Amino acid sequence: AADYETFWKEYGTNIKLGVIEDSANRTRLAKLLRFISSISGEKQVSLAEYIERMKPKQENIYFIAAMSIDEAKKSPFVEN
């Protein structure tokens, strides 16, 4: 896990850009993406990990884009 965190810090921005710009490799690159969720705290999880722990009958995933966790938490769109 620590090795992937180091990898993500180094190449995460490029992977995100690749998902947007490289249509031939989009699906493969998407598997490398990591996200912070309201449940995981500061631990980043893959989309597959997030989906695995979704509640039964949960059909939607809501997200917010922010420069930091604190900024996201202060958004008026986040329930407290």
PDB file of C-alpha atoms in Angstrom:
ATOM      1  CA  ALA A   1       0.000   0.000   0.000  1.00  0.00           C
ATOM      2  CA  ALA A   2       2.801   2.413   0.855  1.00  0.00           C
ATOM      3  CA  ASP A   3       4.485   1.670  -2.469  1.00  0.00           C
ATOM      4  CA  TYR A   4       1.295   2.539  -4.358  1.00  0.00           C
ATOM      5  CA  GLU A   5       0.904   5.764  -2.377  1.00  0.00           C
ATOM      6  CA  THR A   6       4.398   6.766  -3.483  1.00  0.00           C
ATOM      7  CA  PHE A   7       3.578   5.780  -7.073  1.00  0.00           C
ATOM      8  CA  TRP A   8       0.310   7.744  -6.931  1.00  0.00           C
ATOM      9  CA  LYS A   9       2.002  10.881  -5.566  1.00  0.00           C
ATOM     10  CA  GLU A  10       4.479  10.739  -8.439  1.00  0.00           C
ATOM     11  CA  TYR A  11       2.183   9.791 -11.322  1.00  0.00           C
ATOM     12  CA  GLY A  12      -1.401  10.454 -10.167  1.00  0.00           C
ATOM     13  CA  THR A  13      -1.793  13.669 -12.157  1.00  0.00           C
ATOM     14  CA  ASN A  14      -0.545  11.974 -15.324  1.00  0.00           C
ATOM     15  CA  ILE A  15      -2.899   9.034 -14.804  1.00  0.00           C
ATOM     16  CA  LYS A  16      -5.859  11.407 -14.389  1.00  0.00           C
ATOM     17  CA  LEU A  17      -4.907  13.215 -17.593  1.00  0.00           C
ATOM     18  CA  GLY A  18      -4.466   9.893 -19.376  1.00  0.00           C
ATOM     19  CA  VAL A  19      -7.984   8.808 -18.442  1.00  0.00           C
ATOM     20  CA  ILE A  20      -9.298  11.993 -20.054  1.00  0.00           C
ATOM     21  CA  GLU A  21      -7.032  12.188 -23.101  1.00  0.00           C
ATOM     22  CA  ASP A  22      -6.021   8.614 -24.003  1.00  0.00           C
ATOM     23  CA  SER A  23      -9.201   6.912 -25.199  1.00  0.00           C
ATOM     24  CA  ALA A  24      -7.313   3.761 -26.235  1.00  0.00           C
ATOM     25  CA  ASN A  25      -6.057   3.168 -22.674  1.00  0.00           C
ATOM     26  CA  ARG A  26      -8.844   4.849 -20.680  1.00  0.00           C
ATOM     27  CA  THR A  27     -10.229   1.650 -19.141  1.00  0.00           C
ATOM     28  CA  ARG A  28      -6.804   0.358 -18.131  1.00  0.00           C
ATOM     29  CA  LEU A  29      -5.770   3.689 -16.638  1.00  0.00           C
ATOM     30  CA  ALA A  30      -9.085   4.091 -14.789  1.00  0.00           C
ATOM     31  CA  LYS A  31      -8.262   0.999 -12.732  1.00  0.00           C
ATOM     32  CA  LEU A  32      -5.250   2.883 -11.356  1.00  0.00           C
ATOM     33  CA  LEU A  33      -7.272   5.879 -10.125  1.00  0.00           C
ATOM     34  CA  ARG A  34      -7.598   6.464  -6.391  1.00  0.00           C
ATOM     35  CA  PHE A  35     -10.109   8.585  -4.490  1.00  0.00           C
ATOM     36  CA  ILE A  36     -10.661   9.827  -0.962  1.00  0.00           C
ATOM     37  CA  SER A  37     -14.159   9.113   0.317  1.00  0.00           C
ATOM     38  CA  SER A  38     -16.147  10.309   3.301  1.00  0.00           C
ATOM     39  CA  ILE A  39     -15.754   6.826   4.812  1.00  0.00           C
ATOM     40  CA  SER A  40     -12.057   6.239   4.076  1.00  0.00           C
ATOM     41  CA  GLY A  41     -10.833   9.434   5.743  1.00  0.00           C
ATOM     42  CA  GLU A  42      -7.499  10.283   4.162  1.00  0.00           C
ATOM     43  CA  LYS A  43      -6.904   6.765   2.829  1.00  0.00           C
ATOM     44  CA  GLN A  44      -7.336   6.631  -0.930  1.00  0.00           C
ATOM     45  CA  VAL A  45      -9.408   3.810  -2.408  1.00  0.00           C
ATOM     46  CA  SER A  46      -9.982   2.481  -5.899  1.00  0.00           C
ATOM     47  CA  LEU A  47     -13.388   2.725  -7.524  1.00  0.00           C
ATOM     48  CA  ALA A  48     -13.676  -1.062  -7.259  1.00  0.00           C
ATOM     49  CA  GLU A  49     -13.040  -0.898  -3.490  1.00  0.00           C
ATOM     50  CA  TYR A  50     -15.627   1.851  -3.132  1.00  0.00           C
ATOM     51  CA  ILE A  51     -18.233  -0.131  -5.067  1.00  0.00           C
ATOM     52  CA  GLU A  52     -17.568  -3.241  -2.953  1.00  0.00           C
ATOM     53  CA  ARG A  53     -18.522  -1.429   0.225  1.00  0.00           C
ATOM     54  CA  MET A  54     -21.554   0.415  -1.138  1.00  0.00           C
ATOM     55  CA  LYS A  55     -24.737  -0.086   0.844  1.00  0.00           C
ATOM     56  CA  PRO A  56     -27.315  -2.499  -0.538  1.00  0.00           C
ATOM     57  CA  LYS A  57     -29.623  -0.718  -3.000  1.00  0.00           C
ATOM     58  CA  GLN A  58     -27.227   2.245  -3.279  1.00  0.00           C
ATOM     59  CA  GLU A  59     -27.362   3.186  -6.950  1.00  0.00           C
ATOM     60  CA  ASN A  60     -25.510   6.501  -7.080  1.00  0.00           C
ATOM     61  CA  ILE A  61     -22.056   7.766  -6.259  1.00  0.00           C
ATOM     62  CA  TYR A  62     -21.845  11.462  -5.471  1.00  0.00           C
ATOM     63  CA  PHE A  63     -18.548  13.295  -5.652  1.00  0.00           C
ATOM     64  CA  ILE A  64     -17.072  16.717  -5.154  1.00  0.00           C
ATOM     65  CA  ALA A  65     -13.910  18.125  -6.682  1.00  0.00           C
ATOM     66  CA  ALA A  66     -11.752  20.193  -4.332  1.00  0.00           C
ATOM     67  CA  MET A  67      -8.134  21.160  -3.827  1.00  0.00           C
ATOM     68  CA  SER A  68      -8.047  19.666  -0.323  1.00  0.00           C
ATOM     69  CA  ILE A  69     -10.061  17.490   2.042  1.00  0.00           C
ATOM     70  CA  ASP A  70     -10.798  20.500   4.255  1.00  0.00           C
ATOM     71  CA  GLU A  71     -12.081  22.475   1.271  1.00  0.00           C
ATOM     72  CA  ALA A  72     -14.363  19.595   0.292  1.00  0.00           C
ATOM     73  CA  LYS A  73     -15.717  19.271   3.843  1.00  0.00           C
ATOM     74  CA  LYS A  74     -16.597  22.993   3.898  1.00  0.00           C
ATOM     75  CA  SER A  75     -18.571  22.806   0.668  1.00  0.00           C
ATOM     76  CA  PRO A  76     -22.256  23.722   1.009  1.00  0.00           C
ATOM     77  CA  PHE A  77     -23.043  20.567  -0.986  1.00  0.00           C
ATOM     78  CA  VAL A  78     -21.735  18.230   1.736  1.00  0.00           C
ATOM     79  CA  GLU A  79     -24.076  17.085   4.497  1.00  0.00           C
ATOM     80  CA  ASN A  80     -22.706  17.434   8.019  1.00  0.00           C
TER      81      ASN A  80
END
